[in-house]
mmCIF file of C-alpha atoms and ligand atoms in Angstrom:
data_model
loop_
_atom_site.group_PDB
_atom_site.id
_atom_site.type_symbol
_atom_site.label_atom_id
_atom_site.label_comp_id
_atom_site.label_asym_id
_atom_site.label_seq_id
_atom_site.Cartn_x
_atom_site.Cartn_y
_atom_site.Cartn_z
ATOM 1 C CA MET K 13 0.000 0.000 0.000
ATOM 2 C CA LEU K 14 1.383 3.428 -0.942
ATOM 3 C CA LEU K 15 1.041 6.168 1.644
ATOM 4 C CA HIS K 16 0.665 9.802 0.487
ATOM 5 C CA PHE K 17 1.529 12.680 2.744
ATOM 6 C CA SER K 18 1.268 16.330 1.835
ATOM 7 C CA PRO K 19 3.975 18.564 3.311
ATOM 8 C CA PRO K 20 2.697 20.716 6.190
ATOM 9 C CA LYS K 21 1.660 24.309 5.351
ATOM 10 C CA PRO K 22 4.189 27.004 6.382
ATOM 11 C CA LEU K 23 3.266 28.725 9.630
ATOM 12 C CA PHE K 24 4.466 32.155 8.489
ATOM 13 C CA SER K 25 4.157 33.800 5.027
ATOM 14 C CA PRO K 26 6.733 36.545 4.626
ATOM 15 C CA PRO K 27 5.735 39.695 2.623
ATOM 16 C CA ASN K 28 6.917 39.657 -1.004
ATOM 17 C CA LEU K 29 10.109 41.641 -0.508
ATOM 18 C CA ARG K 30 11.299 41.190 -4.087
ATOM 19 C CA ARG K 31 8.374 43.085 -5.632
ATOM 20 C CA ASN K 32 8.204 45.842 -2.967
ATOM 21 C CA PRO K 33 11.709 46.193 -1.527
ATOM 22 C CA PRO K 34 11.812 48.440 1.573
ATOM 23 C CA PRO K 35 14.109 51.488 1.401
ATOM 24 C CA PHE K 36 16.412 50.039 4.101
ATOM 25 C CA PRO K 37 17.346 46.451 5.107
ATOM 26 C CA VAL K 38 14.774 45.036 7.524
ATOM 27 C CA PRO K 39 16.006 42.246 9.856
ATOM 28 C CA PRO K 40 13.471 39.409 10.372
ATOM 29 C CA PRO K 41 11.598 39.347 13.704
ATOM 30 C CA ARG K 42 13.870 37.917 16.463
ATOM 31 C CA SER K 43 11.738 34.806 17.002
ATOM 32 C CA LEU K 44 11.912 33.872 13.286
ATOM 33 C CA ARG K 45 15.648 34.229 12.827
ATOM 34 C CA ILE K 46 17.287 31.078 11.383
ATOM 35 C CA ARG K 47 19.654 29.652 13.957
ATOM 36 C CA ALA K 48 20.352 26.190 12.481
ATOM 37 C CA ILE K 49 19.700 25.034 8.945
ATOM 38 C CA ASP K 50 19.936 21.255 9.322
ATOM 39 C CA ALA K 51 18.252 20.403 12.629
ATOM 40 C CA ALA K 52 15.431 17.814 12.434
ATOM 41 C CA GLN K 53 12.172 19.440 13.484
ATOM 42 C CA ILE K 54 9.059 17.554 14.552
ATOM 43 C CA PHE K 55 7.200 19.077 11.604
ATOM 44 C CA ASP K 56 10.034 18.059 9.254
ATOM 45 C CA TYR K 57 8.336 16.306 6.302
ATOM 46 C CA GLU K 58 11.067 13.701 5.863
ATOM 47 C CA THR K 59 11.109 12.797 9.564
ATOM 48 C CA GLN K 60 7.326 12.544 9.577
ATOM 49 C CA LEU K 61 7.347 10.285 6.536
ATOM 50 C CA LYS K 62 10.028 8.069 8.050
ATOM 51 C CA SER K 63 8.228 7.663 11.354
ATOM 52 C CA GLU K 64 4.900 6.919 9.559
ATOM 53 C CA TYR K 65 6.676 4.267 7.471
ATOM 54 C CA ARG K 66 8.282 2.764 10.605
ATOM 55 C CA LYS K 67 4.911 2.622 12.340
ATOM 56 C CA SER K 68 3.242 0.956 9.371
ATOM 57 C CA SER K 69 5.952 -1.748 9.141
ATOM 58 C CA ALA K 70 6.369 -2.251 12.905
ATOM 59 C CA LEU K 71 5.508 -5.638 14.341
ATOM 60 C CA LYS K 72 4.098 -6.239 17.787
ATOM 61 C CA ILE K 73 6.468 -8.872 19.117
ATOM 62 C CA ALA K 74 5.832 -10.842 22.318
ATOM 63 C CA VAL K 75 9.076 -12.117 23.829
ATOM 64 C CA LEU K 76 8.527 -15.198 25.963
ATOM 65 C CA GLY K 77 11.442 -15.721 28.363
ATOM 66 C CA PHE K 78 13.096 -12.401 29.186
ATOM 67 C CA GLY K 79 16.382 -13.788 30.544
ATOM 68 C CA ASN K 80 19.909 -13.274 29.238
ATOM 69 C CA PHE K 81 19.247 -13.889 25.549
ATOM 70 C CA GLY K 82 15.651 -12.578 25.464
ATOM 71 C CA GLN K 83 16.823 -9.167 26.705
ATOM 72 C CA PHE K 84 19.796 -9.124 24.376
ATOM 73 C CA LEU K 85 17.602 -9.670 21.288
ATOM 74 C CA SER K 86 14.861 -7.306 22.467
ATOM 75 C CA LYS K 87 17.176 -4.278 22.474
ATOM 76 C CA THR K 88 17.844 -4.660 18.771
ATOM 77 C CA LEU K 89 14.211 -5.433 17.898
ATOM 78 C CA ILE K 90 13.177 -2.186 19.615
ATOM 79 C CA ARG K 91 15.878 -0.256 17.817
ATOM 80 C CA HIS K 92 14.302 -1.434 14.562
ATOM 81 C CA GLY K 93 11.039 0.237 15.597
ATOM 82 C CA HIS K 94 9.116 -2.873 16.688
ATOM 83 C CA ASP K 95 6.696 -2.804 19.617
ATOM 84 C CA LEU K 96 7.950 -5.194 22.310
ATOM 85 C CA ILE K 97 5.819 -6.877 24.953
ATOM 86 C CA THR K 98 7.356 -9.475 27.237
ATOM 87 C CA HIS K 99 6.594 -12.194 29.751
ATOM 88 C CA SER K 100 8.847 -14.372 31.903
ATOM 89 C CA ARG K 101 8.693 -16.625 34.938
ATOM 90 C CA SER K 102 10.655 -14.068 36.997
ATOM 91 C CA ASP K 103 9.715 -10.408 37.328
ATOM 92 C CA TYR K 104 11.653 -8.384 34.739
ATOM 93 C CA SER K 105 9.350 -5.351 34.700
ATOM 94 C CA SER K 106 12.096 -2.813 35.398
ATOM 95 C CA ALA K 107 14.530 -4.423 32.910
ATOM 96 C CA ALA K 108 11.751 -4.289 30.301
ATOM 97 C CA SER K 109 10.803 -0.668 30.916
ATOM 98 C CA SER K 110 14.469 0.378 30.870
ATOM 99 C CA ILE K 111 14.656 -0.621 27.197
ATOM 100 C CA GLY K 112 11.181 0.596 26.241
ATOM 101 C CA ALA K 113 9.325 -2.742 26.394
ATOM 102 C CA ARG K 114 6.213 -3.626 28.395
ATOM 103 C CA PHE K 115 6.282 -6.516 30.852
ATOM 104 C CA PHE K 116 3.245 -8.707 31.592
ATOM 105 C CA HIS K 117 3.270 -10.889 34.697
ATOM 106 C CA ASN K 118 0.441 -12.996 33.379
ATOM 107 C CA PRO K 119 0.756 -14.769 30.001
ATOM 108 C CA HIS K 120 -3.021 -14.368 29.443
ATOM 109 C CA ASP K 121 -2.634 -10.580 29.548
ATOM 110 C CA LEU K 122 0.287 -10.783 27.146
ATOM 111 C CA CYS K 123 -1.739 -12.831 24.652
ATOM 112 C CA GLU K 124 -4.674 -10.455 24.863
ATOM 113 C CA GLN K 125 -2.404 -7.787 23.379
ATOM 114 C CA HIS K 126 -2.672 -9.853 20.168
ATOM 115 C CA PRO K 127 0.982 -9.776 19.078
ATOM 116 C CA ASP K 128 1.871 -10.426 15.418
ATOM 117 C CA VAL K 129 4.836 -12.525 16.480
ATOM 118 C CA VAL K 130 5.539 -14.644 19.560
ATOM 119 C CA LEU K 131 9.279 -15.094 20.041
ATOM 120 C CA LEU K 132 10.196 -18.016 22.278
ATOM 121 C CA CYS K 133 13.432 -17.286 24.196
ATOM 122 C CA THR K 134 13.046 -19.723 27.080
ATOM 123 C CA SER K 135 15.561 -22.438 27.963
ATOM 124 C CA ILE K 136 15.721 -25.587 25.846
ATOM 125 C CA LEU K 137 14.882 -27.766 28.837
ATOM 126 C CA SER K 138 11.689 -25.872 29.698
ATOM 127 C CA THR K 139 10.313 -25.739 26.133
ATOM 128 C CA GLU K 140 7.747 -28.497 26.475
ATOM 129 C CA SER K 141 6.373 -27.334 29.835
ATOM 130 C CA VAL K 142 6.174 -23.725 28.556
ATOM 131 C CA LEU K 143 4.280 -24.797 25.419
ATOM 132 C CA ARG K 144 1.947 -27.108 27.331
ATOM 133 C CA SER K 145 0.782 -24.339 29.655
ATOM 134 C CA PHE K 146 0.711 -21.421 27.216
ATOM 135 C CA PRO K 147 -2.750 -19.904 26.531
ATOM 136 C CA PHE K 148 -2.624 -20.078 22.693
ATOM 137 C CA GLN K 149 -6.414 -19.727 22.531
ATOM 138 C CA ARG K 150 -6.075 -16.043 23.434
ATOM 139 C CA LEU K 151 -3.817 -15.277 20.465
ATOM 140 C CA ARG K 152 -4.952 -14.422 16.955
ATOM 141 C CA ARG K 153 -5.345 -17.505 14.769
ATOM 142 C CA SER K 154 -2.730 -16.298 12.308
ATOM 143 C CA THR K 155 0.064 -15.620 14.844
ATOM 144 C CA LEU K 156 3.654 -16.203 13.745
ATOM 145 C CA PHE K 157 5.541 -18.359 16.249
ATOM 146 C CA VAL K 158 9.329 -18.017 16.219
ATOM 147 C CA ASP K 159 11.959 -19.640 18.419
ATOM 148 C CA VAL K 160 15.665 -19.010 18.929
ATOM 149 C CA LEU K 161 16.636 -22.270 20.630
ATOM 150 C CA SER K 162 20.185 -23.484 20.058
ATOM 151 C CA VAL K 163 18.852 -26.878 18.969
ATOM 152 C CA LYS K 164 16.349 -27.011 16.142
ATOM 153 C CA GLU K 165 14.762 -30.374 15.468
ATOM 154 C CA PHE K 166 13.444 -30.592 19.026
ATOM 155 C CA PRO K 167 11.422 -27.317 19.061
ATOM 156 C CA LYS K 168 10.210 -27.937 15.495
ATOM 157 C CA THR K 169 8.714 -31.282 16.552
ATOM 158 C CA LEU K 170 7.119 -29.710 19.640
ATOM 159 C CA PHE K 171 5.681 -26.771 17.665
ATOM 160 C CA LEU K 172 4.064 -29.086 15.159
ATOM 161 C CA LYS K 173 2.659 -31.076 18.066
ATOM 162 C CA TYR K 174 1.373 -28.266 20.327
ATOM 163 C CA LEU K 175 0.697 -25.185 18.174
ATOM 164 C CA PRO K 176 -2.665 -24.705 16.469
ATOM 165 C CA ASN K 177 -2.466 -25.584 12.744
ATOM 166 C CA GLU K 178 -3.346 -22.005 11.755
ATOM 167 C CA PHE K 179 -0.150 -20.598 13.309
ATOM 168 C CA ASP K 180 2.870 -19.831 11.158
ATOM 169 C CA VAL K 181 6.126 -21.382 12.370
ATOM 170 C CA LEU K 182 9.631 -20.032 11.848
ATOM 171 C CA CYS K 183 12.510 -21.845 13.559
ATOM 172 C CA THR K 184 15.663 -19.773 13.936
ATOM 173 C CA HIS K 185 19.045 -19.878 15.604
ATOM 174 C CA PRO K 186 21.004 -16.660 15.916
ATOM 175 C CA MET K 187 24.448 -18.267 16.263
ATOM 176 C CA PHE K 188 25.838 -15.612 18.570
ATOM 177 C CA GLY K 189 25.117 -14.296 22.027
ATOM 178 C CA PRO K 190 25.488 -11.321 24.345
ATOM 179 C CA GLU K 191 29.272 -11.846 24.387
ATOM 180 C CA SER K 192 30.074 -12.632 20.756
ATOM 181 C CA GLY K 193 27.482 -10.163 19.429
ATOM 182 C CA LYS K 194 28.292 -7.442 21.931
ATOM 183 C CA HIS K 195 29.651 -4.924 19.429
ATOM 184 C CA SER K 196 28.050 -5.922 16.154
ATOM 185 C CA TRP K 197 26.115 -8.730 14.471
ATOM 186 C CA SER K 198 27.846 -8.117 11.193
ATOM 187 C CA GLY K 199 28.938 -11.369 9.546
ATOM 188 C CA LEU K 200 27.536 -13.541 12.365
ATOM 189 C CA PRO K 201 25.483 -16.536 11.180
ATOM 190 C CA PHE K 202 21.708 -16.548 11.518
ATOM 191 C CA VAL K 203 20.155 -19.927 10.655
ATOM 192 C CA TYR K 204 16.443 -20.172 9.859
ATOM 193 C CA ASP K 205 13.905 -22.649 8.579
ATOM 194 C CA ARG K 206 10.468 -21.450 7.349
ATOM 195 C CA VAL K 207 8.766 -24.539 8.762
ATOM 196 C CA ARG K 208 5.185 -23.431 8.030
ATOM 197 C CA ILE K 209 4.329 -20.039 6.553
ATOM 198 C CA GLY K 210 0.837 -19.544 5.114
ATOM 199 C CA ASP K 211 0.332 -18.640 1.442
ATOM 200 C CA GLU K 212 -1.206 -15.198 1.966
ATOM 201 C CA ASP K 213 1.013 -12.232 1.107
ATOM 202 C CA SER K 214 0.473 -10.725 4.556
ATOM 203 C CA ARG K 215 1.857 -13.848 6.257
ATOM 204 C CA ARG K 216 4.881 -14.023 3.975
ATOM 205 C CA GLU K 217 5.581 -10.314 4.418
ATOM 206 C CA ARG K 218 5.358 -10.583 8.201
ATOM 207 C CA CYS K 219 7.925 -13.364 8.217
ATOM 208 C CA GLU K 220 10.222 -11.355 5.916
ATOM 209 C CA ARG K 221 9.860 -8.269 8.123
ATOM 210 C CA PHE K 222 11.019 -10.283 11.100
ATOM 211 C CA LEU K 223 13.985 -11.751 9.213
ATOM 212 C CA LYS K 224 14.845 -8.269 7.916
ATOM 213 C CA VAL K 225 15.989 -7.216 11.400
ATOM 214 C CA PHE K 226 18.835 -9.736 11.290
ATOM 215 C CA GLU K 227 19.566 -9.156 7.636
ATOM 216 C CA SER K 228 19.886 -5.408 8.085
ATOM 217 C CA GLU K 229 22.125 -5.905 11.129
ATOM 218 C CA GLY K 230 24.514 -7.617 8.697
ATOM 219 C CA CYS K 231 24.003 -11.226 9.840
ATOM 220 C CA ARG K 232 25.038 -14.011 7.455
ATOM 221 C CA MET K 233 21.575 -15.405 6.662
ATOM 222 C CA VAL K 234 21.646 -19.200 6.263
ATOM 223 C CA GLU K 235 18.423 -20.961 5.271
ATOM 224 C CA MET K 236 18.735 -24.578 6.394
ATOM 225 C CA SER K 237 16.469 -27.381 7.608
ATOM 226 C CA CYS K 238 16.325 -27.925 11.365
ATOM 227 C CA GLU K 239 17.741 -31.442 10.947
ATOM 228 C CA GLU K 240 20.728 -30.236 8.944
ATOM 229 C CA HIS K 241 21.362 -27.466 11.489
ATOM 230 C CA ASP K 242 21.581 -29.996 14.330
ATOM 231 C CA LYS K 243 24.115 -32.153 12.456
ATOM 232 C CA HIS K 244 26.407 -29.175 11.841
ATOM 233 C CA ALA K 245 25.852 -27.603 15.273
ATOM 234 C CA ALA K 246 26.792 -30.775 17.175
ATOM 235 C CA GLY K 247 30.143 -30.871 15.391
ATOM 236 C CA SER K 248 30.826 -27.166 15.848
ATOM 237 C CA GLN K 249 28.813 -25.410 18.540
ATOM 238 C CA PHE K 250 28.568 -28.316 21.002
ATOM 239 C CA VAL K 251 32.269 -29.123 20.609
ATOM 240 C CA THR K 252 33.139 -25.431 21.104
ATOM 241 C CA HIS K 253 31.064 -25.227 24.293
ATOM 242 C CA THR K 254 32.560 -28.494 25.564
ATOM 243 C CA MET K 255 36.137 -27.340 25.006
ATOM 244 C CA GLY K 256 35.329 -23.995 26.662
ATOM 245 C CA ARG K 257 33.950 -25.773 29.723
ATOM 246 C CA VAL K 258 36.844 -28.280 29.868
ATOM 247 C CA LEU K 259 39.362 -25.439 29.734
ATOM 248 C CA GLU K 260 37.452 -23.522 32.389
ATOM 249 C CA LYS K 261 37.593 -26.569 34.699
ATOM 250 C CA PHE K 262 41.268 -26.993 33.817
ATOM 251 C CA GLY K 263 41.766 -23.380 34.942
ATOM 252 C CA VAL K 264 43.430 -21.499 32.089
ATOM 253 C CA GLU K 265 44.821 -18.183 33.280
ATOM 254 C CA SER K 266 46.368 -15.192 31.572
ATOM 255 C CA SER K 267 50.167 -14.955 31.773
ATOM 256 C CA PRO K 268 52.724 -12.273 30.808
ATOM 257 C CA ILE K 269 53.748 -14.354 27.761
ATOM 258 C CA ASN K 270 50.347 -15.181 26.226
ATOM 259 C CA THR K 271 50.634 -16.319 22.614
ATOM 260 C CA LYS K 272 47.923 -15.532 20.068
ATOM 261 C CA GLY K 273 46.706 -19.133 20.254
ATOM 262 C CA TYR K 274 46.499 -18.984 24.028
ATOM 263 C CA GLU K 275 44.558 -15.705 23.834
ATOM 264 C CA THR K 276 42.061 -17.547 21.614
ATOM 265 C CA LEU K 277 41.634 -20.178 24.335
ATOM 266 C CA LEU K 278 41.055 -17.478 26.965
ATOM 267 C CA ASP K 279 38.464 -15.854 24.696
ATOM 268 C CA LEU K 280 36.765 -19.209 24.222
ATOM 269 C CA VAL K 281 36.454 -19.698 27.982
ATOM 270 C CA GLU K 282 35.100 -16.182 28.401
ATOM 271 C CA ASN K 283 32.555 -16.665 25.605
ATOM 272 C CA THR K 284 31.202 -19.971 26.852
ATOM 273 C CA SER K 285 31.299 -19.370 30.606
ATOM 274 C CA SER K 286 28.692 -16.600 30.404
ATOM 275 C CA ASP K 287 26.115 -19.124 29.105
ATOM 276 C CA SER K 288 24.113 -21.064 31.674
ATOM 277 C CA PHE K 289 24.931 -24.730 32.315
ATOM 278 C CA GLU K 290 21.258 -25.397 31.535
ATOM 279 C CA LEU K 291 21.853 -24.122 28.014
ATOM 280 C CA TYR K 292 24.885 -26.382 27.579
ATOM 281 C CA TYR K 293 23.023 -29.369 28.991
ATOM 282 C CA GLY K 294 20.200 -28.607 26.526
ATOM 283 C CA LEU K 295 22.675 -28.723 23.627
ATOM 284 C CA PHE K 296 23.696 -32.198 24.787
ATOM 285 C CA MET K 297 20.283 -33.606 25.697
ATOM 286 C CA TYR K 298 18.229 -32.302 22.785
ATOM 287 C CA ASN K 299 20.583 -32.688 19.870
ATOM 288 C CA GLN K 300 20.719 -36.351 19.013
ATOM 289 C CA ASN K 301 24.121 -35.906 17.345
ATOM 290 C CA ALA K 302 25.799 -34.496 20.476
ATOM 291 C CA LEU K 303 26.565 -37.783 22.236
ATOM 292 C CA GLU K 304 28.435 -39.108 19.199
ATOM 293 C CA GLN K 305 30.511 -35.917 19.078
ATOM 294 C CA LEU K 306 31.322 -36.190 22.795
ATOM 295 C CA GLU K 307 32.517 -39.788 22.285
ATOM 296 C CA ARG K 308 34.610 -38.748 19.286
ATOM 297 C CA LEU K 309 36.225 -36.004 21.386
ATOM 298 C CA ASP K 310 36.994 -38.513 24.116
ATOM 299 C CA MET K 311 38.537 -40.959 21.623
ATOM 300 C CA ALA K 312 40.587 -38.196 20.000
ATOM 301 C CA PHE K 313 41.969 -37.181 23.408
ATOM 302 C CA GLU K 314 42.841 -40.790 24.284
ATOM 303 C CA SER K 315 44.531 -41.333 20.936
ATOM 304 C CA ILE K 316 46.697 -38.218 21.336
ATOM 305 C CA LYS K 317 47.689 -39.384 24.827
ATOM 306 C CA LYS K 318 48.600 -42.842 23.486
ATOM 307 C CA GLU K 319 50.749 -41.329 20.759
ATOM 308 C CA LEU K 320 52.648 -39.169 23.272
ATOM 309 C CA PHE K 321 53.091 -41.947 25.832
ATOM 310 C CA GLY K 322 54.153 -44.352 23.083
ATOM 311 C CA ARG K 323 57.069 -42.109 22.119
ATOM 312 C CA LEU K 324 57.933 -41.547 25.758
ATOM 313 C CA HIS K 325 58.181 -45.332 26.292
ATOM 314 C CA GLN K 326 60.537 -45.662 23.326
ATOM 315 C CA VAL K 327 62.875 -42.979 24.673
ATOM 316 C CA TYR K 328 62.755 -44.525 28.102
ATOM 317 C CA ARG K 329 63.597 -48.017 26.745
ATOM 318 C CA LYS K 330 66.489 -46.637 24.702
ATOM 319 C CA GLN K 331 67.925 -44.969 27.804
ATOM 320 C CA MET K 332 67.554 -48.169 29.820
ATOM 321 C CA PHE K 333 69.062 -50.499 27.222
ATOM 322 C CA GLY K 334 71.368 -48.015 25.489
ATOM 323 C CA GLY K 335 69.479 -48.207 22.185
ATOM 324 C CA GLY K 336 70.592 -51.780 21.680
ATOM 325 C CA GLY K 337 67.968 -53.761 23.509
ATOM 326 C CA GLY K 338 67.874 -56.150 20.565
ATOM 327 C CA GLU K 339 64.923 -58.409 19.818
ATOM 328 C CA LYS K 340 64.167 -58.873 23.506
ATOM 329 C CA GLY K 341 64.124 -55.096 24.085
ATOM 330 C CA LYS K 342 61.729 -54.541 21.199
ATOM 331 C CA LYS K 343 59.370 -57.217 22.530
ATOM 332 C CA THR K 344 59.318 -55.590 25.994
ATOM 333 C CA GLU K 345 58.617 -52.226 24.341
ATOM 334 C CA GLN K 346 55.654 -53.647 22.398
ATOM 335 C CA LYS K 347 54.371 -55.252 25.570
ATOM 336 C CA LEU K 348 54.507 -51.911 27.386
ATOM 337 C CA LEU K 349 52.690 -50.154 24.548
ATOM 338 C CA ASN K 350 49.962 -52.794 24.623
ATOM 339 C CA ASN K 351 49.286 -52.499 28.333
ATOM 340 C CA GLY K 352 51.293 -55.592 29.220
ATOM 341 C CA VAL K 353 49.850 -57.919 26.549
ATOM 342 C CA SER K 354 52.452 -59.704 24.387
ATOM 343 C CA VAL K 355 51.941 -59.284 20.653
ATOM 344 C CA PRO K 356 53.762 -61.566 18.185
ATOM 345 C CA MET K 357 56.146 -59.343 16.206
ATOM 346 C CA LYS K 358 55.222 -60.737 12.794
ATOM 347 C CA GLU K 359 56.431 -57.919 10.577
ATOM 348 C CA GLU K 360 59.847 -57.699 12.151
ATOM 349 C CA SER K 361 60.466 -61.449 11.996
ATOM 350 C CA SER K 362 59.283 -61.758 8.371
ATOM 351 C CA SER K 363 61.352 -58.756 7.269
ATOM 352 C CA SER K 364 64.420 -60.023 9.055
ATOM 353 C CA SER K 365 64.095 -63.455 7.407
ATOM 354 C CA SER K 366 63.728 -62.022 3.858
HETATM 355 P P1 LIG N 430 18.824 -20.263 29.292
HETATM 356 O O1 LIG N 430 19.300 -20.642 30.623
HETATM 357 O O2 LIG N 430 18.918 -21.254 28.212
HETATM 358 O O3 LIG N 430 17.294 -19.763 29.415
HETATM 359 C C1 LIG N 430 16.895 -18.809 30.339
HETATM 360 C C2 LIG N 430 15.460 -18.407 30.042
HETATM 361 O O4 LIG N 430 14.578 -19.527 30.164
HETATM 362 C C3 LIG N 430 14.974 -17.357 30.999
HETATM 363 O O5 LIG N 430 14.169 -16.448 30.295
HETATM 364 C C4 LIG N 430 14.141 -18.160 31.999
HETATM 365 O O6 LIG N 430 13.114 -17.407 32.557
HETATM 366 C C5 LIG N 430 13.556 -19.225 31.099
HETATM 367 N N1 LIG N 430 13.204 -20.444 31.837
HETATM 368 C C6 LIG N 430 14.058 -21.349 32.375
HETATM 369 N N2 LIG N 430 13.364 -22.353 32.946
HETATM 370 C C7 LIG N 430 12.064 -22.080 32.781
HETATM 371 C C8 LIG N 430 10.864 -22.731 33.150
HETATM 372 N N3 LIG N 430 10.857 -23.891 33.801
HETATM 373 N N4 LIG N 430 9.684 -22.158 32.803
HETATM 374 C C9 LIG N 430 9.661 -20.990 32.141
HETATM 375 N N5 LIG N 430 10.758 -20.315 31.745
HETATM 376 C C10 LIG N 430 11.945 -20.857 32.070
HETATM 377 O O7 LIG N 430 19.647 -18.947 28.920
HETATM 378 P P2 LIG N 430 19.562 -17.876 27.726
HETATM 379 O O8 LIG N 430 20.969 -17.595 27.394
HETATM 380 O O9 LIG N 430 18.695 -16.743 28.127
HETATM 381 O O10 LIG N 430 18.924 -18.657 26.480
HETATM 382 C C11 LIG N 430 17.558 -18.548 26.142
HETATM 383 C C12 LIG N 430 17.312 -19.305 24.833
HETATM 384 O O11 LIG N 430 18.074 -18.702 23.772
HETATM 385 C C13 LIG N 430 17.749 -20.772 24.910
HETATM 386 O O12 LIG N 430 16.805 -21.568 24.259
HETATM 387 C C14 LIG N 430 19.071 -20.788 24.135
HETATM 388 O O13 LIG N 430 19.304 -22.022 23.512
HETATM 389 C C15 LIG N 430 18.844 -19.683 23.101
HETATM 390 N N6 LIG N 430 20.060 -19.028 22.617
HETATM 391 C C16 LIG N 430 20.942 -18.534 23.521
HETATM 392 C C17 LIG N 430 22.120 -17.955 23.062
HETATM 393 C C18 LIG N 430 23.126 -17.389 24.029
HETATM 394 O O14 LIG N 430 24.205 -17.015 23.587
HETATM 395 N N7 LIG N 430 22.846 -17.252 25.279
HETATM 396 C C19 LIG N 430 22.378 -17.879 21.675
HETATM 397 C C20 LIG N 430 21.431 -18.389 20.788
HETATM 398 C C21 LIG N 430 20.281 -18.960 21.266
HETATM 399 P P3 LIG N 430 13.331 -16.639 33.934
HETATM 400 O O15 LIG N 430 14.622 -15.875 33.801
HETATM 401 O O16 LIG N 430 12.127 -15.785 34.029
HETATM 402 O O17 LIG N 430 13.417 -17.669 35.018
#
């Protein structure tokens, strides 16, 4: 729809000085003297047009779960001119009002505001209980339901199970957080799957308007199925979080001779330690590929240890037997490497006989 605005009429019409010039220069009245030529005024046509356009494209977004990540996202959504209403288990009314959002203690009251979009920002572990108790019947039948959970197949399955069929469903994962996206979202990946978006133009446009926030912030928009996301995320995000937590337990500390690589490890610990353990546990529990990745990590660690200890044994044997332990020395070495089990040294004996 095209909006037409006529520029406001001038408040003051000066006399035509060109046709009837006065005999001496007349200064304009003091109150009408131009003091600044480029300041935005409330009656400025361009500003008016811009704010009307913003209002017409603004979405009413209900953020469910106003914790760490919910608040982080809300700030940017508000900056893009959207109207934010929020609800959470805990009372975040002052945090909400400090960023220009409204907080509703009761989810029924939130739903009666008839938001265009409901944005689920609750923990992975609580998803099912939140959905089971949510008063969907008070929302408009065409509501767009969006989530930002760090696992994707799990919420998709629950949405298709619990949400009314008339709702649109968009599953997303902004792959950054309050730490990594502190300064800018430029170049950071945003994964999304339009699971169920109705055919009407208005529904498609609403979904695009929501995605536009991330696109215009410079995110790297990646359209991908929820299943594919989980495969990739287990091998990257879950492993990253695991290494961050292992290093935190290990106790990495800054030193006066930090190398660049070591600085990266310190950054990794800082990035992952600000996330709740519940979030990390959710990545493990609700991504069916995570267990396999954890086992692979464990095996990789064991294999590296074996390689190091294997070489150490060789050096140790050489020192003990002066490098000339002979056949007997080699056999003892093999036995040590195989945790005390004797292995017939086939290759050596066949090569020595040929
Ligand atoms: P989180 O620990 O995963 O979730 C905290 C949020 O869940 C809070 O809003 C909390 O509400 C709510 N919650 C927890 N248990 C609940 C329950 N039983 N019933 C109702 N609400 C419950 O931490 P988060 O970092 O804020 O993450 C929120 C979501 O964003 C998660 O799904 C996560 O996977 C996703 N995400 C996070 C990041 C990140 O970097 N942090 C990045 C991408 C996606 P109250 O505070 O009111 O108790």
